[in-house]
Coordinates of C-alpha atoms in Angstrom, one line a residue:
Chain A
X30 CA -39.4 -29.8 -0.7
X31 CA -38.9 -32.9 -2.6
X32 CA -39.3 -35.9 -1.0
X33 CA -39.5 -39.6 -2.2
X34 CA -42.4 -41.9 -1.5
X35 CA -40.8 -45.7 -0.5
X36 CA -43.3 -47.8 1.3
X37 CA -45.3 -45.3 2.1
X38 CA -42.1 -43.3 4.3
X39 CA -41.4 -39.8 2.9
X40 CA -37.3 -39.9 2.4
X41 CA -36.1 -36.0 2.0
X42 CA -34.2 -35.4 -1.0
X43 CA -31.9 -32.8 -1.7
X44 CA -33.0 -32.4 -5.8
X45 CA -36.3 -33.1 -7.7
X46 CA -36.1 -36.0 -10.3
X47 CA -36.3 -33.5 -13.2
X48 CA -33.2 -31.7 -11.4
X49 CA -31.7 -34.5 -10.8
X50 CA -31.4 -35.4 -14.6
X51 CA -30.4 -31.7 -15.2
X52 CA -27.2 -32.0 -13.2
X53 CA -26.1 -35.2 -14.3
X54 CA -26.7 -34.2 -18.2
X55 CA -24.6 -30.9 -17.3
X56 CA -22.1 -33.5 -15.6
X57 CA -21.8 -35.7 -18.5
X58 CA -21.3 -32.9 -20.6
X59 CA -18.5 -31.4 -18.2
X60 CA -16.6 -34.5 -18.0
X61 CA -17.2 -35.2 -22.1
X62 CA -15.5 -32.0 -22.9
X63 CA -12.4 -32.7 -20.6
X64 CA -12.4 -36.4 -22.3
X65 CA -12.1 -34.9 -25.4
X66 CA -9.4 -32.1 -24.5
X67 CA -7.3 -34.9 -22.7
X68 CA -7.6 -36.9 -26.0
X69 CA -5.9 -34.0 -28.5
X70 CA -3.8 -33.1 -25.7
X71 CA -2.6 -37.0 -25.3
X72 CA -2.3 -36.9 -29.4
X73 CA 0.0 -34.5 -29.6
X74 CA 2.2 -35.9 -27.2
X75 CA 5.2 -37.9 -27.6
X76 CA 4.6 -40.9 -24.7
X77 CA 8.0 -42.0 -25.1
X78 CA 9.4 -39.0 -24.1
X79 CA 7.0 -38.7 -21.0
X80 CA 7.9 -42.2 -19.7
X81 CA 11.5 -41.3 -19.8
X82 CA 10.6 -38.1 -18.0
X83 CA 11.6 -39.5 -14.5
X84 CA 15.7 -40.2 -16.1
X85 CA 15.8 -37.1 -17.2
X86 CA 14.4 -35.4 -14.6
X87 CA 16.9 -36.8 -12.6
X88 CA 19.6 -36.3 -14.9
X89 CA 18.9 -32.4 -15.1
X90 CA 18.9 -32.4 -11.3
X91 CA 22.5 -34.1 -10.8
X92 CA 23.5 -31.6 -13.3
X93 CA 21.9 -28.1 -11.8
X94 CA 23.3 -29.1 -8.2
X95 CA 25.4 -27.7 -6.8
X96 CA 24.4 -24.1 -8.4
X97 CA 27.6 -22.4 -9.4
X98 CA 27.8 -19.8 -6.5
X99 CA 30.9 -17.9 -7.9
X100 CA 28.8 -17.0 -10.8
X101 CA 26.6 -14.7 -8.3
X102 CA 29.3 -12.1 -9.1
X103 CA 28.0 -11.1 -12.3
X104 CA 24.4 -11.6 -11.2
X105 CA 24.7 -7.8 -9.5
X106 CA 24.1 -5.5 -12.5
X107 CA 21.0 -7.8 -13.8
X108 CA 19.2 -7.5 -10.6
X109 CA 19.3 -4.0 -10.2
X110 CA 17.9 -4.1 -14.0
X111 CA 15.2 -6.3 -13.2
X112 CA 14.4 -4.2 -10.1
X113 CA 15.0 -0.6 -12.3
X114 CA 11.9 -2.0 -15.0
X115 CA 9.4 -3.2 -11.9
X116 CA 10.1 0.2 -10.5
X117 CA 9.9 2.4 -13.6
X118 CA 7.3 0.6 -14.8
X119 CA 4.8 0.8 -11.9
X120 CA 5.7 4.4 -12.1
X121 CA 4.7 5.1 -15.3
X122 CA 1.5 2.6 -15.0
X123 CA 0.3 4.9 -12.0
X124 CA 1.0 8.2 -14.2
X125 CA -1.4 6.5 -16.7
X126 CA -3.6 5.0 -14.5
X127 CA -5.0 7.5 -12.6
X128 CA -6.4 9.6 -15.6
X129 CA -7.7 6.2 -17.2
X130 CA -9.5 5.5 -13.4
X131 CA -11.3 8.9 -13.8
X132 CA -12.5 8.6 -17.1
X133 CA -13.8 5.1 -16.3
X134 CA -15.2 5.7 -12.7
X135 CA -19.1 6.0 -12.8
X136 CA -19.0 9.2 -10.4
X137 CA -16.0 11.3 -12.3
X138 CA -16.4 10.3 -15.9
X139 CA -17.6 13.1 -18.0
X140 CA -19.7 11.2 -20.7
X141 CA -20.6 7.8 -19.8
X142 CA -21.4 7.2 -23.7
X143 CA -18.4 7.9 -25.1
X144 CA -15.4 8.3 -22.7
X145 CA -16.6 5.5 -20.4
X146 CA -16.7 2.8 -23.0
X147 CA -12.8 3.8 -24.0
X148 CA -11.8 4.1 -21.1
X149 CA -12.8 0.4 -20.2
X150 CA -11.5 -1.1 -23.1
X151 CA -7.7 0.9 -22.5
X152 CA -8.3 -1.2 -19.4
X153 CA -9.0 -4.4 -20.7
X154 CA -6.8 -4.5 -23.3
X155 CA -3.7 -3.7 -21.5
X156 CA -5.2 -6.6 -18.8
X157 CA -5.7 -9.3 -21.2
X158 CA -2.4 -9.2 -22.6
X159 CA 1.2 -10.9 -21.1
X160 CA 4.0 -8.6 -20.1
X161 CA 6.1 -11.1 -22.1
X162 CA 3.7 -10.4 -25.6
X163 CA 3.8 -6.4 -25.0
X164 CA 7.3 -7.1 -24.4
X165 CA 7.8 -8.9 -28.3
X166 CA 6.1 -6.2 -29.4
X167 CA 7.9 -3.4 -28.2
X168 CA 11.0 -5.0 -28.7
X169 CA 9.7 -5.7 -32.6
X170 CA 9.2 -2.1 -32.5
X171 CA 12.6 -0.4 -30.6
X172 CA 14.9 -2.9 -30.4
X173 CA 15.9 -5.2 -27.5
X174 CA 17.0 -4.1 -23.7
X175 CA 15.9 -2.6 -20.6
X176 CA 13.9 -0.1 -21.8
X177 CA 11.5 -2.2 -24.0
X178 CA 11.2 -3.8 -20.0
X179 CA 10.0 -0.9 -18.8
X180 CA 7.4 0.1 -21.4
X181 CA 6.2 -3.5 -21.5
X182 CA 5.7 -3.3 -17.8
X183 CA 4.2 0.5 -17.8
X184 CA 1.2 -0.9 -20.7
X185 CA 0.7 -3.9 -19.2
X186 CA 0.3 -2.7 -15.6
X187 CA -2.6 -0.2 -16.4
X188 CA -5.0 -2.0 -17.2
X189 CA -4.6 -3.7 -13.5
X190 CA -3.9 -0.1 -11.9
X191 CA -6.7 1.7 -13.1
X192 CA -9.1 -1.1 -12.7
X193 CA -8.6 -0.9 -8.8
X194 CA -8.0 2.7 -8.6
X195 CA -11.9 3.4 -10.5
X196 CA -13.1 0.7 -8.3
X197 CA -12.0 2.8 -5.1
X198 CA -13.6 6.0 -6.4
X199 CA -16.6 4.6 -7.1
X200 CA -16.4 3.2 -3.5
X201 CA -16.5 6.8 -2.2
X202 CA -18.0 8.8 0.5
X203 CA -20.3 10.9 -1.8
X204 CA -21.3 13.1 1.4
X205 CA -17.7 14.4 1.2
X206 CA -17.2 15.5 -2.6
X207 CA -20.8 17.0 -1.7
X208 CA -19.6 19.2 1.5
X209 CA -16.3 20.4 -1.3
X210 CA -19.0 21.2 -3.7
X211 CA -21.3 23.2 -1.1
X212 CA -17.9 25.9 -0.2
X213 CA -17.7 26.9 -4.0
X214 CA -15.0 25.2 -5.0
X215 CA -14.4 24.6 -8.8
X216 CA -13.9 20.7 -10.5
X217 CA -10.8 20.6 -9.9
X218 CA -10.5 21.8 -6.6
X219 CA -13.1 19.3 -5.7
X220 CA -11.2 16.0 -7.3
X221 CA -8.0 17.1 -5.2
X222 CA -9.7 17.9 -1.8
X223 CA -12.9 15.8 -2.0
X224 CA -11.6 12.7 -4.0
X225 CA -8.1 12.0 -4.0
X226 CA -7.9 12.3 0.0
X227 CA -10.3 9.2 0.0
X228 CA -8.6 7.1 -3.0
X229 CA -5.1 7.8 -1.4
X230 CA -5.1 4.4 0.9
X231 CA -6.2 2.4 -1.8
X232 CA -3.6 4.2 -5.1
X233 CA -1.0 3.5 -2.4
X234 CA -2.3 -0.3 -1.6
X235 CA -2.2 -0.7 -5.0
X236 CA 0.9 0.5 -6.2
X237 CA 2.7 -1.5 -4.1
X238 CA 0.9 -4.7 -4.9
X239 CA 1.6 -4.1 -8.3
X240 CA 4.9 -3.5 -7.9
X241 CA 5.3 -7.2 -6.2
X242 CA 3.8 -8.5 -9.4
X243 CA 6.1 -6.8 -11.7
X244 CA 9.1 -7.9 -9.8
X245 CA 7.7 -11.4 -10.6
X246 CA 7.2 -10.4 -13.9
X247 CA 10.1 -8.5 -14.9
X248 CA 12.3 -11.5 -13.9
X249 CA 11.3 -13.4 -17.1
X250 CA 11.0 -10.5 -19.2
X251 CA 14.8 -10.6 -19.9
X252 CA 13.7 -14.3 -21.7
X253 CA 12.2 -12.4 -25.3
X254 CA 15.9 -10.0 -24.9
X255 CA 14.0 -7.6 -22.8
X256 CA 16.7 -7.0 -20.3
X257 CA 17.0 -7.7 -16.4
X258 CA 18.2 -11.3 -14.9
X259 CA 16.1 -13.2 -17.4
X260 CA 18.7 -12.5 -20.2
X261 CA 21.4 -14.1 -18.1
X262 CA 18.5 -17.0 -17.3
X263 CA 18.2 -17.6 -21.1
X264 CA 21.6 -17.4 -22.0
X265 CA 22.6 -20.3 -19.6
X266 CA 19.5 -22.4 -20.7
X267 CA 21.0 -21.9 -24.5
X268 CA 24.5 -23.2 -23.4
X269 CA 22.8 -26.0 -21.0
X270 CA 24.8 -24.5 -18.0
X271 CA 22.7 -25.9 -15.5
X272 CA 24.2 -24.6 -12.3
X273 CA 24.2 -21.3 -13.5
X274 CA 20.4 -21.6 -14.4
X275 CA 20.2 -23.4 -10.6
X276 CA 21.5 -20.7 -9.3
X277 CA 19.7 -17.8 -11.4
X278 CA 16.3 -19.5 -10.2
X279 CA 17.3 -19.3 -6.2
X280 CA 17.8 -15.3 -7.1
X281 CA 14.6 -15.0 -8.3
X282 CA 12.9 -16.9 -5.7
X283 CA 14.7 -14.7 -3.2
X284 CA 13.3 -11.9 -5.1
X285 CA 9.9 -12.9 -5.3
X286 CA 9.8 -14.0 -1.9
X287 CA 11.9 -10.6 -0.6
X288 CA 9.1 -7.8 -2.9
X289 CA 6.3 -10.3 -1.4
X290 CA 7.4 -9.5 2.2
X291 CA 8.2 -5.8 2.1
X292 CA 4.4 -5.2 -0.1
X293 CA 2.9 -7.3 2.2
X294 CA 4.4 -5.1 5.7
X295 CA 3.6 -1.7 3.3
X296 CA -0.3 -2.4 2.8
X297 CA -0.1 -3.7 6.3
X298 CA 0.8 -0.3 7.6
X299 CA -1.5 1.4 4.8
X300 CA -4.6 0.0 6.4
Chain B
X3 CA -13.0 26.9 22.9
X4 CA -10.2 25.5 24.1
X5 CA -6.3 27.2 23.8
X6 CA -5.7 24.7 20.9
X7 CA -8.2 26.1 18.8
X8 CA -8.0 29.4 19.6
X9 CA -4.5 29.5 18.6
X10 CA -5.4 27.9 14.9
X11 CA -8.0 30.7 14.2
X12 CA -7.3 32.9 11.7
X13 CA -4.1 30.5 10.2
X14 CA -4.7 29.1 6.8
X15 CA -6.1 25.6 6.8
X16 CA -3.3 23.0 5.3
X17 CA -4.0 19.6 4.0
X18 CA -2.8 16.9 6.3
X19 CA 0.1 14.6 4.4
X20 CA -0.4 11.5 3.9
X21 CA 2.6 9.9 5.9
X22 CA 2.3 11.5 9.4
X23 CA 5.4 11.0 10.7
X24 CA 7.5 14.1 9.2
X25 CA 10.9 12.0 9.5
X26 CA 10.0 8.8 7.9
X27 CA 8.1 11.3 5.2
X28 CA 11.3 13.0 4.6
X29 CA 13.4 9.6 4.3
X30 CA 10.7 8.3 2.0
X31 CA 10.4 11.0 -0.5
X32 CA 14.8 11.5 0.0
X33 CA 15.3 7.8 -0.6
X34 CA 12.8 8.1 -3.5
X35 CA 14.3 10.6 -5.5
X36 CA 18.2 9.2 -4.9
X37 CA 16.7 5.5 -6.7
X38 CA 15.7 7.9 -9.4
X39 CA 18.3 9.8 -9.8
X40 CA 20.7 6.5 -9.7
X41 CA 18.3 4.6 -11.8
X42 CA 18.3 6.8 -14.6
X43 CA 22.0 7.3 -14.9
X44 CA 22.4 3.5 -14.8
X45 CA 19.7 2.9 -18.0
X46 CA 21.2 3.0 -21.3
X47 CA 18.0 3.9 -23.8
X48 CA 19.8 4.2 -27.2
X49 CA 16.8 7.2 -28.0
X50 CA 18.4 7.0 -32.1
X51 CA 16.9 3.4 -32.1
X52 CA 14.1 4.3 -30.6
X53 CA 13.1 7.1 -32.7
X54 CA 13.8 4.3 -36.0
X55 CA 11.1 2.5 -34.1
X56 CA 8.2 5.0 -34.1
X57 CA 7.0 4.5 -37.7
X58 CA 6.8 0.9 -36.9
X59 CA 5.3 1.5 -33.8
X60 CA 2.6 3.9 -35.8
X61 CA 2.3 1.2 -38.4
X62 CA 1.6 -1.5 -35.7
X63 CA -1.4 1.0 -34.1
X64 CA -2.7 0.7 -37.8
X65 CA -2.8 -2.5 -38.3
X66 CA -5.3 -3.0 -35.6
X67 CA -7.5 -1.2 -37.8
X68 CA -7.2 -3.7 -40.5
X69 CA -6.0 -6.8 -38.7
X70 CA -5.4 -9.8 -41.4
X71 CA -7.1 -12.7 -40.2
X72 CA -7.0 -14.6 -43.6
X73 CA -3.3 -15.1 -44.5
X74 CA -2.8 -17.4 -41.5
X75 CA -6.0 -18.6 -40.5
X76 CA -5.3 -22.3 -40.1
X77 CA -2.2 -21.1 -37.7
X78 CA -4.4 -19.0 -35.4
X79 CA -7.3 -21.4 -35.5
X80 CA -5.0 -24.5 -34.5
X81 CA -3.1 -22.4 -31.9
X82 CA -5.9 -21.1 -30.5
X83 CA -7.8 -24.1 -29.9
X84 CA -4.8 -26.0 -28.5
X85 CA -4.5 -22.2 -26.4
X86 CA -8.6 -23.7 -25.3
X87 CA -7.7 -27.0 -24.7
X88 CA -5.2 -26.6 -22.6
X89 CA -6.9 -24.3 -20.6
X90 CA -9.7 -26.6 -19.5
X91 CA -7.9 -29.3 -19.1
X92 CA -6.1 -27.7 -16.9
X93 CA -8.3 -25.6 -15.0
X94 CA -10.4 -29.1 -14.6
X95 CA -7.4 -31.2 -13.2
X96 CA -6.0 -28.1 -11.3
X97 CA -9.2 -27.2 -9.6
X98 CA -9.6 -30.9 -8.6
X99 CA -6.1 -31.2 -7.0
X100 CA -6.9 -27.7 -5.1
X101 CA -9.9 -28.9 -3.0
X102 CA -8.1 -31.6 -1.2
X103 CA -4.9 -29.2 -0.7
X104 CA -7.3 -26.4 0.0
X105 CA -8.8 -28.5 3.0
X106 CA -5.6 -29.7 4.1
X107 CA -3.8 -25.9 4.2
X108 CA -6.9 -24.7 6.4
X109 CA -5.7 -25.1 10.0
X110 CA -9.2 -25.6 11.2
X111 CA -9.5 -28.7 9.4
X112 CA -6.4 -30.1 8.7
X113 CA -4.0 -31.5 11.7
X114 CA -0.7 -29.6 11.9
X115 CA 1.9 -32.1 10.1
X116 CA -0.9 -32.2 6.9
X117 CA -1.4 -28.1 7.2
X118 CA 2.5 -27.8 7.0
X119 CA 2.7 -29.5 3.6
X120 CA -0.5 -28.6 2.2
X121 CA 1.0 -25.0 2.8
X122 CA 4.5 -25.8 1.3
X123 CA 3.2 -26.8 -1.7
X124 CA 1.0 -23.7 -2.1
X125 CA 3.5 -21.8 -1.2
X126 CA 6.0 -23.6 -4.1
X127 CA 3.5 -23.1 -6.7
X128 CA 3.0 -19.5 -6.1
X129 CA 6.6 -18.6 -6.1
X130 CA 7.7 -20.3 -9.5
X131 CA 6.4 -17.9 -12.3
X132 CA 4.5 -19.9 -15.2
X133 CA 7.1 -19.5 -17.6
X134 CA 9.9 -20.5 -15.5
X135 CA 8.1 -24.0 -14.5
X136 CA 6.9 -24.5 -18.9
X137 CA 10.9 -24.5 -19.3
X138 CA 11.5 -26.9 -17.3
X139 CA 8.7 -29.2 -17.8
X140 CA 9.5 -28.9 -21.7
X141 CA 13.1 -29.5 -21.1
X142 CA 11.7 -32.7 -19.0
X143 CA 8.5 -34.1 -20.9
X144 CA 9.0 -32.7 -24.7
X145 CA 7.8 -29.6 -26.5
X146 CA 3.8 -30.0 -27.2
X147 CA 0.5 -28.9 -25.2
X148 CA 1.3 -31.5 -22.3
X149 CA 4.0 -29.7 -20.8
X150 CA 1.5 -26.3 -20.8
X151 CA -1.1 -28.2 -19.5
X152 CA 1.4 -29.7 -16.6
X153 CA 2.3 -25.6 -16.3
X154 CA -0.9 -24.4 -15.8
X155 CA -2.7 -27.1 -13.6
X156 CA 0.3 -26.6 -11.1
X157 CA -0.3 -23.1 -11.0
X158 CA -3.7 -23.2 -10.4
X159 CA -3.4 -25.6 -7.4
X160 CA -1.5 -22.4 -5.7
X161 CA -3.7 -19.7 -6.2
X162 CA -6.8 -22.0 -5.6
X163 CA -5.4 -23.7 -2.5
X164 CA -4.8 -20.7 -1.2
X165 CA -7.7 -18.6 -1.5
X166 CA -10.3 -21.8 -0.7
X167 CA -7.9 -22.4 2.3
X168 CA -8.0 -19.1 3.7
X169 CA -12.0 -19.0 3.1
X170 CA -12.6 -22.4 5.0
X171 CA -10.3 -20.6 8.0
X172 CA -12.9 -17.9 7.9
X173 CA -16.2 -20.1 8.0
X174 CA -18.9 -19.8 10.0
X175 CA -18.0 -22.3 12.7
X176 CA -22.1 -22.5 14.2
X177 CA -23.3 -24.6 11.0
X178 CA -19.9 -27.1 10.9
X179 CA -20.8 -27.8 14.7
X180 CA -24.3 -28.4 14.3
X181 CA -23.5 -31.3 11.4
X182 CA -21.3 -32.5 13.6
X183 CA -23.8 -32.4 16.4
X184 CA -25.9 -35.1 14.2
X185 CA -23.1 -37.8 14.9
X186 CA -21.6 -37.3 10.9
X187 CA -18.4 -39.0 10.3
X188 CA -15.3 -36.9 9.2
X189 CA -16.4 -37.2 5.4
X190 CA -19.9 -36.0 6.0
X191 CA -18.8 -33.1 8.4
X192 CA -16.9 -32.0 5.4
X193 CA -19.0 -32.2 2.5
X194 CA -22.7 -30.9 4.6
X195 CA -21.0 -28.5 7.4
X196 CA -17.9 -27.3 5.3
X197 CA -18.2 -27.7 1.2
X198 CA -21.7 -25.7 1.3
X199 CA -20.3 -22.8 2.8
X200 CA -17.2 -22.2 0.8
X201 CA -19.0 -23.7 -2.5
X202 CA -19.8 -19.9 -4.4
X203 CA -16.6 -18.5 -3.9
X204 CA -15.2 -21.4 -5.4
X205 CA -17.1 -22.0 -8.0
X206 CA -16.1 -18.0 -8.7
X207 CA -12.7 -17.8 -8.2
X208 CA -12.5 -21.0 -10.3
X209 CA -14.3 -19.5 -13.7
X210 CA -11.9 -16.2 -12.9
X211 CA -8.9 -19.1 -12.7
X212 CA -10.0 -20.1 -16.1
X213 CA -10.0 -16.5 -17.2
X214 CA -5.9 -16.2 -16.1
X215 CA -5.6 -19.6 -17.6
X216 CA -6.5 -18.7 -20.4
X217 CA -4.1 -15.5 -20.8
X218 CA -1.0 -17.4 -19.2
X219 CA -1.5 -20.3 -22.3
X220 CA -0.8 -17.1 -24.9
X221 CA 2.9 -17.1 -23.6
X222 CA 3.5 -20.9 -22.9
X223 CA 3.8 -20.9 -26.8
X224 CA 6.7 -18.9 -26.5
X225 CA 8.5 -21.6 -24.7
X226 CA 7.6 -24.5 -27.1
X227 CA 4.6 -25.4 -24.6
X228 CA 1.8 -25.4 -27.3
X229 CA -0.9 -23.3 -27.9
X230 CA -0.5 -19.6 -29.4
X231 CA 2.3 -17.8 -28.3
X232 CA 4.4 -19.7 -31.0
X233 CA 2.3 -18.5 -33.4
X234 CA 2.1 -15.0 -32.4
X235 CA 6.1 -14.6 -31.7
X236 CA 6.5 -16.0 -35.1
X237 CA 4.2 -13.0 -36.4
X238 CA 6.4 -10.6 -34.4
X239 CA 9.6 -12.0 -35.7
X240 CA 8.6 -11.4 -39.7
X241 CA 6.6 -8.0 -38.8
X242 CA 3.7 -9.2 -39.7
X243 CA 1.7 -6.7 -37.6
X244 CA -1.3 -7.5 -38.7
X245 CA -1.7 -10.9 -38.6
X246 CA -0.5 -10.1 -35.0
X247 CA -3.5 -7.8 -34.4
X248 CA -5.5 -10.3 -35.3
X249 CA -4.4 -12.6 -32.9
X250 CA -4.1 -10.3 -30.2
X251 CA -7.7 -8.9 -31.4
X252 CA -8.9 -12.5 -31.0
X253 CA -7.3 -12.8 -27.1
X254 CA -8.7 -9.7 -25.6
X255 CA -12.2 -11.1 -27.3
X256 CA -12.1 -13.9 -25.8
X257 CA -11.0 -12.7 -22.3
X258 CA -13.8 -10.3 -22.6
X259 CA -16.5 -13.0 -23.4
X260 CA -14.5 -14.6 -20.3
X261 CA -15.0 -11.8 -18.1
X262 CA -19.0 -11.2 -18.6
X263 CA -19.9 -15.1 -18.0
X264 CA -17.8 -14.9 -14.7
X265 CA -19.5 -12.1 -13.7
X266 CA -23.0 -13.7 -14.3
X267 CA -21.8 -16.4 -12.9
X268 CA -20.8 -15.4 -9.6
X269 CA -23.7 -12.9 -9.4
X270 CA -25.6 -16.2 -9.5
X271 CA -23.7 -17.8 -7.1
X272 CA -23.6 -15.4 -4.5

């Protein structure tokens, strides 16, 4: 324990000296690198425009209220969009998914030099990347509109997906795949009577959460042209309607809020 | 043997479903398959465009074999490191903002009138996606990396508030007591009896905040919120795949790299 020797009184101390130094050196760096990132970050800004921030700020907000309610009207078709690309999406994830979680899980992958490794990088490829960047891309590749939603959502959401789901069957109760195995059954027969009983709580759990996220997701998808309520969103920022844009922001927090709620009373009543 | 099982000898063994309740099964799986139905009548897919698309799609999938680095290194080096700089800026200032509003949204700590706002403000921040708040901080402070770093500190209070709240509610109430016991003011309660506790998971969820960071500053570009989304949309917009490749190449590297230190990390921690 280190302890400090003052007038011949030990004093307990929480650190050595040498430690001491150590954390404040680590400290000094920390607080060197943020200087520095604060500094390009401050170059590269135009101070006049962030002292006027408060005007305008204010002058956006005496603009966006009251939203325009009328224009709810022709908000109907671009929520059902937005909600049509979440759904589909997480669909087609979970159809992915689930062959991905296999490949990946320790206890079910059939080469763990080969598959395993690809498997994992499907996984963390599709993770690292935006909805809105696989959304450019598809949309470079067949053209703008729901559809491009849906596939951006599907790729993106695996990753996710099959990252829980191979975590849950590696969580397994081995005893049970082993009592499967002892009546005969073939590899097959085990996965769907010894595995998947035991993952289906947690594929469930997670397809529902995931579905919450792409709501929130999909909203802004519509931004890069790939359909839903963010097209009508980016089409009233281009014309500077405000209360429209007002007004399109309140649906979506509704939205979010609303797939929040029901995910969060489904994987209440899952576990 | 009792009459129930007696009766159930010699029937074939069926697999429970997963949904008990044979009603709220049936409404589940009807329900299901009328969305379906309605939602693919109601999607126009224009399958001729489509089909154009394929050999560009194939020709994307190639050029992650021979992503282009070169032509527009300068762009993806400057975007990138203002994608970096951002990220710890804001990861710094957000995680710094998220202790205090962490302690105040724990009810154990906080008195009710702080809890209540502590808690609207998390909940705020969670609700507002990224991309919607870099909009309107560009439209309010200018196009450049302060309006990303603005976007992503306030996103990180919310998901850092809330999880630190939720694990000081869970604490182990024994050790906070027996600081208290020693006669230590408010302060000392908190950062001897409380911070300890709480301190891994923190220090975890914050290197994992840094990975999401990180990814969210990729889009922020697309908005005119610095870093390198702007150049990457620009890629997509002239088809040059494979200078896209190499930026998305150089994103899942460095999310990678991300994901092993926070996993050493908080195996250290913990």
């Amino acid at each position: 324990m280190p302890i400090l020797q003052k007038d011949s009184t030990a004093i307990w101390r929480k650190r050595t000296t040498g430690q001491a130094l150590a954390l404040w050196a680590v400290w000094l760096l920390g607080v060197a690198i943020f200087m520095y990132c604060w500094q390009v970050i401050s170059n590269a800004t135009t101070w006049f425009f962030v002292w006027d921030a408060p005007r305008i700020a204010t002058d956006i907000w005496t603009r966006a209220t009251p939203p325009k309610w009328e224009y709810i009207t022709q908000l109907g078709r671009p929520i059902w969009d937005t909600l049509n690309i979440a759904t589909l999406g997480t669909l087609i994830a979970l159809v992915l998914a689930v062959p991905v979680a296999f490949l990946a899980a320790h206890n079910t992958t059939p080469s763990k030099m080969f598959i395993r490794p690809i498997a994992l990088l499907i996984i963390v490829s599709t993770r690292s990347i935006n909805s809105l960047i696989w959304a450019l891309l598809i949309i470079a590749i067949i053209g703008p509109g729901v559809f491009a939603g849906v596939i951006a959502i599907a790729i993106r959401s695996i990753g996710f997906c099959a990252k829980l789901i191979y975590e849950a069957i590696e969580e397994i109760d081995e005893t049970q795949v082993e009592a499967i195995t002892a009546t005969g059954a073939s590899r097959w027969q085990v996965m769907a009577y010894g595995i998947v009983p035991q993952i289906m709580p947690a594929f469930a759990g997670v397809a529902v959460f995931r579905w919450d996220i792409n709501i929130r997701e999909s909203t802004v998808l519509g931004l890069v042209g790939a359909g839903g309520i963010g097209l009508q969103l980016s089409a009233s920022l281009n014309v500077l309607a405000w209360p429209q844009v007002s007004l399109i922001l309140l649906v979506i927090l509704v939205a979010v809020v609303l797939s929040e709620w029901v995910s969060a009373k489904v994987r209440g009543a899952i576990i | 043997m009792s009459a129930a099982l007696q009766a159930k000898v010699g029937q074939q063994w069926k697999r429970p479903p997963f949904v008990r309740n044979a009603t709220l099964r049936w409404t589940l799986i009807g329900g299901f398959v009328a969305y379906l139905i309605a939602a693919y009548f109601t999607i126009e897919v224009n399958w001729s465009r489509v089909y154009e698309g394929l050999d560009r799609g194939a020709r994307f999938v190639l050029a992650f074999t021979s992503p282009d680095f070169v032509s527009r290194w300068t762009d993806i080096r400057d975007g990138m490191i203002e994608s970096i700089i951002m990220t710890v800026a804001a990861s710094v200032v957000g995680i710094l903002i998220s202790i205090p509003i962490g302690l105040g949204a724990a009810r154990n700590v906080a008195p009710l009138p702080i809890y209540m706002i502590c808690r609207g403000i998390v909940a705020v921040s969670r609700a507002l996606q990224e991309i919607i708040v870099a909009i309107l901080l560009v439209a309010i402070f200018g196009f450049g990396p302060l309006a990303g770093f603005l976007t992503l500190s306030f996103a990180t209070i919310g998901f850092l508030s809330k999880l630190l709240a939720e694990d000081i509610e869970s604490m182990d109430k024994v050790q906070a007591e027996a600081i208290r016991a020693t006669g230590a003011r408010w302060s000392q309660w908190i950062i001897y009896g409380v911070l300890p506790q709480v301190m891994p998971r923190l220090i975890g969820l914050s290197i994992y905040r840094l990975d999401i960071n990180f990814r969210e500053s990729a889009i922020l570009g697309l908005v005119g919120a610095g870093g390198i989304g702007a150049t990457l949309n620009t890629a997509f917009d002239r088809y040059e795949y494979d200078t896209a490749a190499a930026i998305l190449i150089i994103i899942i590297v460095i999310v990678m790299i991300l994901e092993y230190i926070s996993g050493i990390v908080r195996a250290r921690v913990q």
